[in-house]
Amino acid sequence: MMVSANSMEAVGVQPHGGNLAAASALFPHAPLPWVDLSTGINPWPYPLPDIPASAWTRLPEPGQERALCAAAAAAYGVADPALLVAAPGSQILIQTLPFLRPPGQVQVLAPTYGEHAPAWARAGHRVELVENLPDPDGPLPGVLLLVNPNNPDGRIVPPGRLLALADALAARRGWLVVDEAFCDLTPDLSLAPQIGRPGLLVLRSFGKFYGLAGLRLGFLLAPEALTAAMADRLGPWRVAGPALHIASLALVDRDWQVAIRTRLSAARLTLDATLRDAGIDILGGTDLFRLLRSPEGRDLFTELAQNGIWTRRFADRPGLIRLGLPPDMAEFVHQSHMVCRVSII
Amino acid sequence: MMVSANSMEAVGVQPHGGNLAAASALFPHAPLPWVDLSTGINPWPYPLPDIPASAWTRLPEPGQERALCAAAAAAYGVADPALLVAAPGSQILIQTLPFLRPPGQVQVLAPTYGEHAPAWARAGHRVELVENLPDPDGPLPGVLLLVNPNNPDGRIVPPGRLLALADALAARRGWLVVDEAFCDLTPDLSLAPQIGRPGLLVLRSFGKFYGLAGLRLGFLLAPEALTAAMADRLGPWRVAGPALHIASLALVDRDWQVAIRTRLSAARLTLDATLRDAGIDILGGTDLFRLLRSPEGRDLFTELAQNGIWTRRFADRPGLIRLGLPPDMAEFVHQSHMVCRVSII
């Protein structure tokens, strides 16, 4: 399937989660406040440290950004902080990356996060959505992009298979771009330790795992010529002072990272059990979101929305919804009684 | 003078103010902490309001960004918030704007803020630094850019003259780009109320006047097709949640704005008197910074740095320094006694 810059936008379905104004417009009678489970953001955020006044008042210093990159390199397992560039959100990296190489052929492993394909199309690339990864020994595009683990279905491609593809692409000056937005949950799957290999690029998101999506921070991990080119495009003082301060602490807080992984994993197992008891099919996901199929003849999206629970649906896949982790499982079970009616009956 | 992307960087002189690590490296024996007067940032920042947790934890909602743009439109006198797009700092707008039109001829009124010319050169434009504005009836470049009031000398071009140029440029599909980074001090000079005219673009910086440079927020004011193109380039969730919250309050706080203008103006007059008493020439500036010339045979930059006061010097104009407003004038007079020795003698 070929993609143009605008063809991805679906009519009547929000292109992203997290838009509660849209929720209230569609469901004006839903009980308030909304329980927003439409995103894949950790509901138990990293505790905000005190933020020094200077983080707000002064221009961020180059040394602060270097310290952040050193913390991120340690957290992600990147050999050298120069192989990493920080930006105000991974989204702006997704939007800018396609301009760092001449227009060519791009394959995006689909279905996946909806912002990648239009970003490459916007920069003049020929974008194709593909359902399977190409054979490393066969014809290859200039750029191959996937999200791993995938959003919304959690599909995982083993690192070894990706490295073989990266090497095959690099041999033709191609790129393998892996969006690891949810890889903090499963660090063993990350290609970050391999960064430095020609043609291997990884995107990381800070806000999802650390539960601080409003802070806006993301990283491109890539050969140094590319991180330098990205820094040159986005310019100095890219990352806000408070974000530099908070993330530099969070990224080195191994105790918190280990504890939250355990907590998210346990919460996800409880959620799965609850959903299965209610007769709902779980198609996949990560510890931060689940992809569900509405039972025959039902519409989970509407049922949940009418009960004040906002989830994410997909224009091209009716009946599927993505559900974030409820911050309070008992409240969720209570509030979503329609979902659970199968088990109640 | 023609400009390439790299020729602007001077050896041994910091390209920007605010880098205290560089200050300490150059002057390891200076008394600490540094008094940083190397930037033009208001030393009395807008008081930080309480920031709701959701500003950190949630993705910013489209409605919050619309509210910010409405506040900014009111503050700047722009007729319609759609003529305004917010970004994480005016710097990223400076870097991205040159990619929104095909490469062509660009004139930058110089000397001025050093980031403009390299940004246009980076996007493939032919950039020329000019000392005078062109005649609207004569040959014109594709893009004419100036900072008004100018940094670092405070040169002011009257709005009427700029509008005539904007109209002449627009008639040839050209742009007049006015960086109004310091125009909050002198709102009467702003072209913001004229935004919507073809070919007129204005850049505004939030951090300088509001004293919150670490928050990272800037605006492009331009015809709607251009604000839409910029938003499309930078993508959703461009501005962090805390920045949206704080700036939406600050931009509508007229009482604070009026009071701080008075305070900055009074402080600047006191500073000027102090400097003149010390026999120092003031070449120009705004109420947030002064451009000074070292007296014959002296080096103000080094004298002040040795006393723990960090200022901005310029690679191509030895002897000139830019001095920000001291937050505490008595302390400044005391600490900078070498500067004032003429009057002491």
XYZ file of C-alpha atoms in Angstrom:
690
model
C 0.000 0.000 0.000
C 1.448 3.368 -1.007
C 1.083 6.333 1.299
C 0.775 10.049 0.693
C 1.264 12.676 3.360
C -2.450 13.082 3.958
C -3.943 9.693 3.251
C -3.284 8.447 6.760
C -5.709 10.738 8.476
C -8.950 8.978 9.168
C -12.252 10.766 9.287
C -14.034 10.831 12.634
C -11.354 8.953 14.557
C -8.735 10.823 16.563
C -5.273 10.247 15.115
C -3.835 10.006 18.646
C -4.813 9.165 22.161
C -4.935 11.705 24.943
C -7.417 14.168 23.463
C -10.083 14.503 26.164
C -11.650 17.528 24.497
C -12.515 15.224 21.599
C -13.785 12.634 24.070
C -16.156 15.118 25.680
C -17.330 16.372 22.307
C -18.199 12.821 21.183
C -19.618 11.675 24.507
C -21.090 14.736 26.211
C -23.003 12.616 28.739
C -20.065 10.516 29.917
C -19.331 10.736 33.642
C -16.496 13.140 34.458
C -13.606 13.274 34.968
C -12.512 11.013 32.145
C -10.294 8.066 32.971
C -7.885 8.443 30.078
C -6.625 5.048 28.957
C -6.211 6.167 25.350
C -2.416 6.451 25.512
C 0.404 4.101 26.437
C 1.844 6.329 29.149
C 2.922 4.902 32.504
C 0.229 5.929 35.019
C 2.757 6.004 37.892
C 5.141 8.755 36.821
C 8.688 9.239 37.987
C 8.406 11.417 41.119
C 9.161 15.008 40.193
C 12.307 16.230 41.934
C 12.674 19.827 43.083
C 13.503 21.874 40.024
C 16.068 24.627 40.566
C 14.847 28.083 39.553
C 17.766 28.376 37.159
C 16.370 25.497 35.080
C 13.486 27.807 34.202
C 15.254 31.138 34.056
C 18.557 30.402 32.322
C 19.342 29.090 28.882
C 20.328 25.427 29.227
C 24.111 25.079 29.187
C 25.853 22.754 26.715
C 27.256 20.831 29.697
C 23.748 20.069 30.949
C 22.802 18.561 27.624
C 26.001 16.512 27.590
C 25.145 15.251 31.086
C 21.666 14.266 29.900
C 23.108 12.372 26.951
C 25.563 10.598 29.238
C 22.675 9.553 31.504
C 20.638 8.391 28.512
C 23.596 6.483 27.070
C 23.982 4.669 30.393
C 20.248 3.958 30.637
C 19.935 2.658 27.092
C 23.280 0.894 26.919
C 24.796 3.099 24.219
C 28.575 2.949 24.093
C 29.204 6.674 23.596
C 26.976 9.702 24.381
C 27.996 11.224 21.027
C 25.885 8.492 19.400
C 22.809 10.055 20.945
C 21.017 13.364 20.403
C 18.228 14.737 22.576
C 15.184 16.578 21.243
C 11.983 18.064 22.660
C 10.034 14.843 22.141
C 10.575 11.841 19.882
C 7.804 13.199 17.636
C 9.987 16.056 16.388
C 12.692 13.496 15.625
C 10.177 11.418 13.669
C 9.247 14.554 11.705
C 12.830 15.703 11.067
C 14.660 12.446 10.367
C 13.211 12.035 6.833
C 14.855 15.321 5.822
C 18.304 13.975 6.687
C 18.549 11.875 3.556
C 17.563 12.435 -0.087
C 14.107 11.222 -1.098
C 14.009 7.510 -1.864
C 12.096 4.350 -1.150
C 10.904 3.757 2.401
C 9.156 0.701 3.800
C 7.239 0.894 7.063
C 6.274 -2.352 8.773
C 2.532 -1.955 9.317
C 0.160 -1.640 10.999
C 2.025 0.613 13.413
C 2.211 4.075 14.981
C 0.576 6.383 12.459
C 3.114 9.235 12.398
C 6.025 7.503 10.692
C 4.679 6.974 7.170
C 3.330 10.534 6.722
C 6.584 12.001 8.041
C 8.593 10.260 5.314
C 6.005 11.084 2.665
C 6.141 14.761 3.726
C 9.867 14.822 2.947
C 9.270 13.464 -0.544
C 10.085 9.793 0.024
C 8.056 7.031 -1.617
C 6.539 5.265 1.360
C 5.175 1.758 1.273
C 3.430 0.012 4.145
C 4.542 -3.617 4.260
C 3.207 -6.465 6.346
C 6.427 -8.443 6.443
C 10.062 -7.586 6.806
C 12.061 -7.993 3.603
C 14.633 -10.720 3.171
C 18.122 -9.296 3.899
C 19.370 -11.089 0.777
C 16.566 -9.798 -1.459
C 15.637 -6.350 -2.756
C 15.765 -3.718 -0.026
C 14.369 -0.196 0.271
C 16.541 2.808 1.119
C 14.964 2.959 4.549
C 13.216 0.247 6.496
C 11.303 1.388 9.550
C 9.570 -0.518 12.301
C 8.393 -0.012 15.855
C 9.759 -2.675 18.190
C 7.927 -3.749 20.294
C 5.172 -2.587 17.974
C 2.387 -0.168 18.787
C -0.453 -1.137 19.021
C -0.120 -4.924 18.759
C 3.138 -5.503 20.653
C 4.658 -7.539 17.815
C 8.313 -8.207 18.557
C 11.064 -8.762 16.024
C 14.130 -10.428 17.534
C 17.235 -8.184 17.638
C 19.323 -10.692 15.677
C 16.991 -10.559 12.712
C 17.034 -6.766 12.785
C 20.809 -6.614 12.939
C 21.061 -8.783 9.828
C 18.709 -6.373 8.082
C 20.629 -3.348 9.338
C 23.857 -4.742 7.964
C 22.293 -5.589 4.605
C 20.773 -2.113 4.374
C 24.009 -0.411 5.434
C 25.888 -2.236 2.671
C 23.711 -0.234 0.241
C 23.863 3.007 2.273
C 20.400 2.249 3.576
C 18.994 2.739 7.047
C 17.172 0.524 9.481
C 15.131 2.804 11.740
C 13.767 1.150 14.876
C 11.338 3.137 16.998
C 11.881 1.702 20.481
C 9.295 3.931 22.144
C 8.213 1.081 24.436
C 11.524 -0.729 24.761
C 12.271 0.477 28.308
C 9.879 -2.288 29.334
C 11.970 -4.947 27.622
C 15.569 -3.670 27.507
C 16.831 -7.014 26.211
C 15.122 -6.309 22.890
C 16.845 -2.975 22.382
C 19.380 -2.427 19.625
C 20.818 0.538 21.533
C 23.971 -1.389 22.524
C 24.654 -1.927 18.805
C 24.455 1.774 17.957
C 27.465 2.949 16.013
C 26.979 0.335 13.310
C 26.480 2.063 9.975
C 22.851 2.362 8.987
C 21.350 1.530 12.378
C 19.109 4.222 13.876
C 16.993 3.936 17.008
C 14.388 6.323 18.405
C 13.693 6.417 22.137
C 10.910 8.186 23.992
C 11.359 9.446 27.539
C 7.770 10.347 28.392
C 6.037 7.000 28.065
C 8.032 4.792 30.429
C 8.734 7.601 32.910
C 5.099 8.733 32.790
C 6.069 12.315 31.918
C 4.742 12.786 28.400
C 4.156 16.518 28.918
C 7.846 17.123 29.562
C 8.696 16.412 25.879
C 11.919 14.513 25.502
C 13.132 11.953 23.022
C 16.416 10.682 21.632
C 17.835 9.653 18.306
C 20.548 7.003 18.618
C 22.620 6.790 15.454
C 26.120 7.022 13.986
C 27.750 10.262 15.066
C 27.480 11.957 11.663
C 23.702 11.581 11.915
C 23.330 12.714 15.522
C 25.432 15.750 14.598
C 23.256 16.430 11.548
C 20.113 16.197 13.666
C 21.559 18.536 16.310
C 22.471 20.962 13.554
C 18.915 20.868 12.192
C 17.204 21.410 15.527
C 19.706 23.936 16.879
C 20.973 24.812 20.349
C 18.840 24.779 23.531
C 16.633 22.073 22.036
C 15.628 20.615 25.375
C 14.039 22.705 28.113
C 15.905 23.261 31.385
C 13.374 21.416 33.587
C 13.395 18.436 31.204
C 17.198 18.306 31.335
C 17.115 18.360 35.126
C 14.369 15.783 35.640
C 15.477 13.339 32.966
C 19.128 13.433 34.030
C 17.983 12.114 37.413
C 15.357 9.663 36.163
C 17.563 8.017 33.553
C 20.160 6.995 36.140
C 17.634 5.885 38.771
C 18.004 2.150 38.266
C 16.081 1.290 41.421
C 13.017 3.163 40.210
C 13.333 1.670 36.727
C 13.483 -1.882 38.051
C 10.623 -1.315 40.488
C 8.346 0.298 37.908
C 8.964 -2.489 35.405
C 7.805 -4.961 38.029
C 4.789 -2.856 38.919
C 3.754 -2.350 35.292
C 4.168 -6.014 34.529
C 2.065 -7.066 37.527
C -0.643 -4.520 36.678
C -0.733 -5.730 33.113
C -1.205 -9.348 34.222
C -4.083 -8.330 36.490
C -5.647 -6.321 33.674
C -5.338 -9.250 31.287
C -6.997 -11.586 33.773
C -9.829 -9.114 34.279
C -10.357 -8.702 30.552
C -10.225 -12.449 29.875
C -12.774 -13.027 32.656
C -14.999 -10.594 30.766
C -14.609 -12.616 27.591
C -12.521 -10.039 25.796
C -9.826 -11.103 23.339
C -6.390 -9.634 23.941
C -4.566 -9.460 20.640
C -1.276 -8.205 22.030
C 0.446 -5.146 23.430
C 3.145 -4.265 25.922
C 3.078 -3.704 29.662
C 1.841 -0.156 28.944
C -1.108 -0.947 26.674
C -3.235 -3.828 25.413
C -4.842 -4.267 22.004
C -8.339 -5.673 22.409
C -11.011 -6.953 20.062
C -14.629 -6.142 20.801
C -16.688 -9.313 21.283
C -19.071 -10.125 18.415
C -21.863 -7.578 18.213
C -20.377 -5.228 20.786
C -18.461 -1.947 20.586
C -16.018 -1.731 23.465
C -14.892 1.774 22.502
C -18.388 3.210 22.850
C -19.303 1.136 25.904
C -16.213 2.282 27.767
C -16.556 5.900 26.606
C -20.144 6.025 27.829
C -18.764 4.994 31.199
C -16.149 7.724 31.202
C -13.223 5.596 30.064
C -11.447 6.966 27.002
C -9.569 4.483 24.814
C -7.985 4.551 21.388
C -9.722 3.132 18.330
C -8.425 2.790 14.791
C -10.053 4.081 11.618
C -8.930 1.152 9.523
C -9.593 -1.599 12.039
C -13.107 -1.318 13.448
C -13.726 -3.292 16.600
C -10.151 -3.013 17.861
C -9.234 -0.735 20.730
C -6.010 0.017 22.535
C -6.298 0.256 26.299
C -3.659 1.845 28.518
C -2.941 0.544 32.007
C -5.600 1.708 34.487
C -3.972 3.580 37.384
C -6.536 2.040 39.746
C -7.684 -1.444 38.782
C -10.554 -1.630 41.281
C -11.926 1.676 40.037
C -11.550 0.484 36.451
C -13.438 -2.733 37.142
C -16.173 -0.763 38.876
C -16.422 1.960 36.250
C -16.205 -0.352 33.246
C -18.981 -2.682 34.425
C -20.341 -2.932 30.912
C -17.092 -4.415 29.754
C -17.205 -6.917 32.527
C -20.844 -7.795 32.181
C -19.996 -11.117 30.640
C -18.337 -12.217 33.821
C -21.061 -10.638 35.956
C -23.861 -12.465 34.160
C 29.708 39.767 2.598
C 28.630 36.240 1.667
C 28.049 33.660 4.346
C 28.467 29.912 4.471
C 26.958 27.689 7.118
C 30.175 27.452 9.091
C 31.976 30.712 8.492
C 30.112 32.462 11.294
C 31.682 30.549 14.098
C 34.518 32.480 15.632
C 37.493 30.815 17.212
C 37.901 31.341 20.941
C 34.767 33.417 21.436
C 31.550 31.811 22.599
C 28.869 32.050 19.924
C 26.252 32.767 22.604
C 25.913 34.128 26.085
C 24.942 32.044 29.061
C 27.720 29.464 28.958
C 29.220 29.588 32.456
C 31.218 26.407 31.936
C 33.141 28.287 29.257
C 33.485 31.256 31.624
C 35.046 29.102 34.326
C 37.352 27.421 31.830
C 38.643 30.773 30.599
C 38.808 32.454 34.014
C 39.460 29.712 36.552
C 40.384 32.230 39.261
C 37.272 34.398 38.981
C 35.222 34.710 42.175
C 32.222 32.366 42.230
C 29.329 32.224 41.666
C 29.407 34.011 38.346
C 27.129 36.979 37.856
C 25.933 36.100 34.387
C 25.251 39.262 32.384
C 26.142 37.608 29.093
C 22.544 37.238 27.891
C 19.644 39.621 27.383
C 17.267 37.782 29.668
C 15.070 39.639 32.153
C 16.654 39.081 35.600
C 13.245 39.338 37.342
C 11.328 36.403 35.872
C 7.584 35.994 35.745
C 6.659 34.309 39.044
C 6.181 30.591 38.455
C 2.597 29.549 39.080
C 1.723 26.158 40.529
C 2.005 23.656 37.717
C -0.649 20.949 37.687
C 0.765 17.418 37.699
C -1.105 16.693 34.479
C 1.041 19.267 32.654
C 3.979 16.937 33.235
C 2.283 13.566 32.947
C -0.128 13.959 30.044
C 0.435 14.735 26.399
C -0.501 18.371 25.824
C -4.012 18.623 24.355
C -4.680 20.506 21.116
C -7.021 22.804 23.069
C -4.192 23.844 25.388
C -2.059 24.865 22.456
C -4.971 26.793 20.981
C -5.404 28.581 24.309
C -1.705 29.473 24.348
C -1.934 30.869 20.822
C -5.004 32.894 21.781
C -3.100 34.341 24.756
C -0.095 35.112 22.575
C -2.261 36.700 19.896
C -3.781 38.967 22.538
C -0.372 39.818 24.021
C 1.241 40.586 20.684
C -1.776 42.215 19.038
C -2.253 39.593 16.339
C -5.734 39.610 14.826
C -6.252 35.845 14.680
C -4.544 33.024 16.657
C -4.315 30.999 13.429
C -1.685 33.515 12.302
C 0.578 32.274 15.069
C 2.353 28.981 15.698
C 4.132 28.031 18.912
C 7.396 26.089 19.058
C 9.837 24.914 21.740
C 11.931 28.084 21.504
C 12.321 30.700 18.789
C 15.686 29.107 17.922
C 14.026 26.040 16.391
C 11.838 28.379 14.335
C 14.960 30.219 13.148
C 16.444 26.852 12.140
C 13.309 25.524 10.426
C 11.944 28.593 8.625
C 14.592 28.528 5.845
C 13.329 25.082 4.803
C 9.838 26.434 4.148
C 10.813 28.063 0.858
C 13.035 26.989 -2.045
C 16.656 28.142 -1.891
C 17.125 31.708 -3.100
C 18.745 34.986 -2.214
C 18.576 36.127 1.401
C 19.777 39.402 2.871
C 20.371 39.740 6.603
C 20.738 43.225 8.055
C 24.018 43.038 9.959
C 25.626 43.032 12.418
C 22.947 41.105 14.290
C 22.101 37.900 16.170
C 24.464 35.287 14.786
C 22.048 32.394 14.231
C 20.016 33.770 11.348
C 22.559 33.810 8.515
C 23.884 30.261 9.121
C 20.323 28.912 9.364
C 19.502 30.187 5.877
C 22.841 29.048 4.494
C 22.232 25.568 5.954
C 19.036 25.294 3.888
C 20.898 26.138 0.703
C 20.041 29.824 0.390
C 22.602 32.384 -0.783
C 22.981 34.600 2.249
C 24.386 38.097 2.148
C 25.014 40.295 5.174
C 24.025 43.868 4.342
C 24.597 47.033 6.324
C 21.612 48.921 4.958
C 18.058 48.002 4.086
C 17.375 47.893 0.354
C 15.202 50.477 -1.371
C 11.663 49.059 -1.764
C 11.674 50.332 -5.359
C 15.047 48.809 -6.201
C 16.314 45.241 -6.544
C 15.129 43.031 -3.701
C 16.221 39.624 -2.402
C 13.809 36.722 -1.979
C 14.025 37.108 1.778
C 15.032 40.139 3.813
C 15.668 39.511 7.487
C 16.347 41.850 10.362
C 16.130 41.897 14.131
C 14.090 44.843 15.392
C 15.077 46.266 17.833
C 18.435 44.842 16.870
C 20.682 42.658 18.988
C 23.268 43.751 20.095
C 23.152 47.446 19.173
C 19.443 48.203 19.646
C 19.107 49.745 16.185
C 15.454 50.409 15.446
C 13.828 50.503 12.023
C 10.460 52.284 12.062
C 7.478 50.008 11.351
C 6.301 52.133 8.434
C 9.554 51.621 6.580
C 9.370 47.875 7.186
C 5.794 47.643 5.965
C 6.748 49.336 2.700
C 9.510 46.760 2.307
C 7.186 43.897 3.209
C 4.706 44.982 0.550
C 7.413 45.367 -2.087
C 8.815 41.943 -1.226
C 5.367 40.332 -1.192
C 4.679 41.659 -4.678
C 7.533 39.392 -5.829
C 6.561 36.489 -3.547
C 9.344 37.525 -1.199
C 9.381 37.585 2.587
C 10.247 40.184 5.157
C 11.268 38.313 8.316
C 11.447 40.450 11.453
C 12.897 38.871 14.581
C 11.168 40.782 17.371
C 12.916 38.894 20.174
C 13.171 42.087 22.245
C 10.013 43.833 21.076
C 7.998 43.150 24.244
C 9.938 46.101 25.666
C 8.678 48.415 22.928
C 5.332 47.036 21.709
C 4.707 50.108 19.568
C 7.483 48.967 17.237
C 5.979 45.552 16.626
C 4.594 44.540 13.260
C 2.482 41.844 14.930
C -0.766 43.813 14.425
C -0.027 43.765 10.666
C 0.369 39.992 10.502
C -1.778 38.447 7.810
C -0.276 40.656 5.089
C 1.342 38.472 2.458
C 5.094 38.133 2.909
C 5.280 39.496 6.454
C 6.743 37.114 9.042
C 7.590 37.914 12.656
C 9.454 35.840 15.231
C 8.751 36.306 18.932
C 10.620 34.909 21.896
C 8.881 34.163 25.193
C 11.894 33.513 27.411
C 13.725 36.837 27.256
C 11.071 39.309 28.390
C 9.433 36.873 30.815
C 12.826 35.830 32.191
C 12.139 32.132 31.560
C 14.644 31.185 28.878
C 14.905 27.591 30.110
C 11.209 26.980 29.447
C 11.779 27.111 25.653
C 8.964 28.842 23.865
C 8.795 30.974 20.761
C 6.278 31.935 18.106
C 6.178 32.428 14.379
C 3.619 35.032 13.289
C 2.843 34.720 9.595
C 0.104 34.166 7.011
C -1.900 31.073 7.894
C -0.458 28.909 5.107
C 2.982 29.427 6.651
C 1.981 28.848 10.274
C 0.283 25.655 9.090
C 3.394 24.593 7.181
C 5.569 25.225 10.237
C 3.195 23.258 12.484
C 3.274 20.431 9.957
C 7.078 20.417 9.984
C 7.450 20.425 13.750
C 4.560 18.063 14.454
C 2.113 17.656 17.329
C 2.954 18.235 21.011
C 5.609 20.743 20.053
C 5.381 22.704 23.281
C 5.815 21.077 26.688
C 2.868 20.964 29.108
C 4.479 23.179 31.773
C 5.416 25.777 29.135
C 1.825 25.811 27.855
C 0.533 26.315 31.382
C 2.969 29.020 32.487
C 2.979 31.024 29.263
C -0.811 30.968 28.930
C -0.941 32.805 32.263
C 2.030 35.123 31.708
C 0.956 36.301 28.264
C -2.367 37.626 29.543
C -0.949 39.177 32.720
C -1.004 42.788 31.569
C -0.332 44.156 35.052
C 2.919 42.215 35.320
C 3.923 43.171 31.789
C 3.401 46.870 32.429
C 5.175 46.743 35.784
C 8.179 44.828 34.473
C 8.597 47.205 31.540
C 8.781 50.080 34.010
C 11.208 48.222 36.234
C 13.488 47.197 33.355
C 13.480 50.717 31.949
C 14.368 52.250 35.319
C 17.121 49.689 35.915
C 18.549 50.363 32.486
C 18.669 54.114 33.142
C 20.505 53.529 36.426
C 22.933 51.172 34.701
C 23.585 53.709 31.967
C 24.292 56.436 34.500
C 26.692 54.140 36.371
C 28.531 53.206 33.195
C 28.756 56.806 31.981
C 30.134 57.857 35.362
C 32.825 55.243 34.802
C 33.670 56.771 31.446
C 32.305 53.906 29.405
C 30.713 54.516 26.007
C 27.260 53.034 25.535
C 26.744 52.328 21.858
C 23.149 51.207 22.121
C 20.971 48.323 23.238
C 17.524 47.733 24.662
C 16.197 47.746 28.213
C 17.512 44.153 28.528
C 21.106 44.691 27.385
C 23.632 47.424 26.578
C 26.360 47.404 23.961
C 29.523 48.952 25.419
C 32.897 49.963 24.055
C 35.981 49.369 26.162
C 37.788 52.648 26.880
C 41.078 53.113 24.999
C 43.705 50.640 26.187
C 41.323 48.639 28.369
C 39.513 45.316 27.966
C 36.191 45.439 29.765
C 35.395 41.812 28.986
C 38.480 40.543 30.786
C 38.282 43.062 33.632
C 34.684 42.107 34.375
C 35.339 38.384 33.978
C 38.235 38.544 36.414
C 35.753 40.023 38.868
C 33.232 37.222 38.300
C 30.984 39.087 35.887
C 30.402 37.229 32.640
C 29.529 39.308 29.572
C 29.283 38.691 25.851
C 32.055 39.678 23.463
C 32.140 39.459 19.685
C 34.773 37.758 17.561
C 34.567 40.321 14.789
C 34.335 43.445 16.940
C 37.104 43.480 19.538
C 36.569 45.915 22.380
C 32.785 45.709 22.262
C 30.817 43.843 24.910
C 27.146 43.277 25.506
C 26.047 43.603 29.109
C 22.745 42.285 30.426
C 20.829 44.051 33.191
C 22.370 43.354 36.617
C 19.761 41.879 38.950
C 21.327 43.826 41.831
C 22.828 47.158 40.840
C 24.617 47.811 44.157
C 26.249 44.404 44.008
C 27.237 45.022 40.404
C 28.835 48.371 41.228
C 30.701 46.758 44.114
C 31.807 43.683 42.205
C 32.759 45.517 39.027
C 34.992 48.075 40.781
C 37.568 47.867 38.004
C 34.972 49.051 35.541
C 34.148 51.964 37.769
C 37.713 52.873 38.656
C 37.618 55.932 36.427
C 34.997 57.494 38.602
C 36.682 56.268 41.771
C 40.005 57.842 40.863
